[in-house]
PDB file of C-alpha atoms in Angstrom:
ATOM      1  CA  SER A   1     127.921 151.604  89.603  1.00  0.00           C
ATOM      2  CA  MET A   2     125.642 152.405  92.512  1.00  0.00           C
ATOM      3  CA  SER A   3     127.843 155.383  93.454  1.00  0.00           C
ATOM      4  CA  CYS A   4     127.340 156.892  89.996  1.00  0.00           C
ATOM      5  CA  LEU A   5     123.588 156.377  90.258  1.00  0.00           C
ATOM      6  CA  SER A   6     123.564 158.012  93.676  1.00  0.00           C
ATOM      7  CA  SER A   7     125.325 161.018  92.160  1.00  0.00           C
ATOM      8  CA  ALA A   8     122.875 161.088  89.251  1.00  0.00           C
ATOM      9  CA  LEU A   9     119.982 161.065  91.696  1.00  0.00           C
ATOM     10  CA  SER A  10     121.382 164.158  93.438  1.00  0.00           C
ATOM     11  CA  SER A  11     120.609 166.206  90.323  1.00  0.00           C
ATOM     12  CA  LEU A  12     116.909 165.407  90.804  1.00  0.00           C
ATOM     13  CA  TYR A  13     116.810 167.165  94.171  1.00  0.00           C
ATOM     14  CA  ASN A  14     117.050 170.651  92.611  1.00  0.00           C
ATOM     15  CA  GLY A  15     117.984 172.377  95.861  1.00  0.00           C
ATOM     16  CA  ASP A  16     115.565 170.348  98.011  1.00  0.00           C
ATOM     17  CA  MET A  17     117.557 170.133 101.225  1.00  0.00           C
ATOM     18  CA  THR A  18     115.230 167.620 102.895  1.00  0.00           C
ATOM     19  CA  ARG A  19     116.972 164.902 100.887  1.00  0.00           C
ATOM     20  CA  THR A  20     114.226 162.304 101.067  1.00  0.00           C
ATOM     21  CA  LEU A  21     115.310 158.879  99.922  1.00  0.00           C
ATOM     22  CA  GLY A  22     115.198 157.901  96.280  1.00  0.00           C
ATOM     23  CA  LEU A  23     115.401 154.501  94.642  1.00  0.00           C
ATOM     24  CA  ILE A  24     118.466 153.677  92.547  1.00  0.00           C
ATOM     25  CA  ALA A  25     118.886 150.529  90.488  1.00  0.00           C
ATOM     26  CA  ASP A  26     121.384 148.937  88.152  1.00  0.00           C
ATOM     27  CA  ILE A  27     119.444 146.509  85.966  1.00  0.00           C
ATOM     28  CA  GLY A  28     121.350 143.825  84.092  1.00  0.00           C
ATOM     29  CA  ALA A  29     120.266 140.741  82.189  1.00  0.00           C
ATOM     30  CA  THR A  30     120.766 138.425  85.175  1.00  0.00           C
ATOM     31  CA  ASN A  31     120.571 140.605  88.285  1.00  0.00           C
ATOM     32  CA  ALA A  32     118.951 143.833  89.403  1.00  0.00           C
ATOM     33  CA  ARG A  33     120.829 145.772  92.074  1.00  0.00           C
ATOM     34  CA  PHE A  34     118.676 148.129  94.123  1.00  0.00           C
ATOM     35  CA  ALA A  35     119.503 150.620  96.865  1.00  0.00           C
ATOM     36  CA  LEU A  36     118.111 153.721  98.542  1.00  0.00           C
ATOM     37  CA  SER A  37     119.958 157.006  98.175  1.00  0.00           C
ATOM     38  CA  ASP A  38     119.746 160.528  99.541  1.00  0.00           C
ATOM     39  CA  GLY A  39     121.746 161.770  96.545  1.00  0.00           C
ATOM     40  CA  ARG A  40     125.023 161.680  98.451  1.00  0.00           C
ATOM     41  CA  ASP A  41     125.337 158.086  99.587  1.00  0.00           C
ATOM     42  CA  TYR A  42     123.409 154.831  99.263  1.00  0.00           C
ATOM     43  CA  ARG A  43     122.225 152.155 101.689  1.00  0.00           C
ATOM     44  CA  ASP A  44     120.195 148.959 101.943  1.00  0.00           C
ATOM     45  CA  ASP A  45     121.639 147.545  98.720  1.00  0.00           C
ATOM     46  CA  ARG A  46     120.217 144.223  97.573  1.00  0.00           C
ATOM     47  CA  VAL A  47     120.677 142.031  94.514  1.00  0.00           C
ATOM     48  CA  LEU A  48     117.571 140.384  93.033  1.00  0.00           C
ATOM     49  CA  LYS A  49     117.541 137.811  90.236  1.00  0.00           C
ATOM     50  CA  CYS A  50     115.717 139.235  87.213  1.00  0.00           C
ATOM     51  CA  ALA A  51     114.239 135.820  86.376  1.00  0.00           C
ATOM     52  CA  ASP A  52     112.342 135.852  89.695  1.00  0.00           C
ATOM     53  CA  TYR A  53     110.165 138.816  88.625  1.00  0.00           C
ATOM     54  CA  PRO A  54     107.889 139.318  85.612  1.00  0.00           C
ATOM     55  CA  ASP A  55     108.960 142.941  85.142  1.00  0.00           C
ATOM     56  CA  LEU A  56     110.993 145.796  86.590  1.00  0.00           C
ATOM     57  CA  ALA A  57     108.053 147.244  88.519  1.00  0.00           C
ATOM     58  CA  GLN A  58     107.510 143.972  90.398  1.00  0.00           C
ATOM     59  CA  ALA A  59     111.209 143.693  91.211  1.00  0.00           C
ATOM     60  CA  ALA A  60     111.248 147.281  92.508  1.00  0.00           C
ATOM     61  CA  ARG A  61     108.153 146.643  94.646  1.00  0.00           C
ATOM     62  CA  ALA A  62     109.738 143.491  96.061  1.00  0.00           C
ATOM     63  CA  TYR A  63     112.904 145.405  96.943  1.00  0.00           C
ATOM     64  CA  MET A  64     110.905 148.187  98.597  1.00  0.00           C
ATOM     65  CA  ALA A  65     109.032 145.617 100.695  1.00  0.00           C
ATOM     66  CA  MET A  66     112.325 143.954 101.693  1.00  0.00           C
ATOM     67  CA  VAL A  67     113.717 147.192 103.091  1.00  0.00           C
ATOM     68  CA  GLY A  68     110.415 148.450 104.532  1.00  0.00           C
ATOM     69  CA  GLN A  69     110.232 151.548 102.332  1.00  0.00           C
ATOM     70  CA  ASN A  70     107.085 152.531 100.484  1.00  0.00           C
ATOM     71  CA  ASP A  71     107.242 156.279 100.053  1.00  0.00           C
ATOM     72  CA  VAL A  72     109.897 156.967  97.427  1.00  0.00           C
ATOM     73  CA  LYS A  73     109.263 159.911  95.112  1.00  0.00           C
ATOM     74  CA  ARG A  74     112.485 159.938  93.059  1.00  0.00           C
ATOM     75  CA  GLY A  75     114.632 157.402  91.294  1.00  0.00           C
ATOM     76  CA  ALA A  76     117.485 156.780  88.901  1.00  0.00           C
ATOM     77  CA  PHE A  77     117.836 153.510  86.972  1.00  0.00           C
ATOM     78  CA  ALA A  78     120.629 152.236  84.762  1.00  0.00           C
ATOM     79  CA  VAL A  79     119.450 149.509  82.384  1.00  0.00           C
ATOM     80  CA  ALA A  80     121.791 147.310  80.351  1.00  0.00           C
ATOM     81  CA  GLY A  81     121.110 147.070  76.643  1.00  0.00           C
ATOM     82  CA  PRO A  82     122.826 146.945  73.283  1.00  0.00           C
ATOM     83  CA  VAL A  83     124.609 150.095  72.211  1.00  0.00           C
TER      84      VAL A  83
END
């Protein structure tokens, strides 16, 4: 879930109290869910259809353009796959 990813992102801050926004994403076979997180909470969540983008990088760039954010230095992604 996006809440779990937001929590996972908090571990990347390593005491950095400025809490700049990071990108979190839950990537499935059909949809990619993106949001911005400060490691405590998330915002600007959007769902993009995976088939609309040639790869994950393009989908992430499209999301970032949608929410007007272009300076993200951290991220946490969950990607579906066989176990």
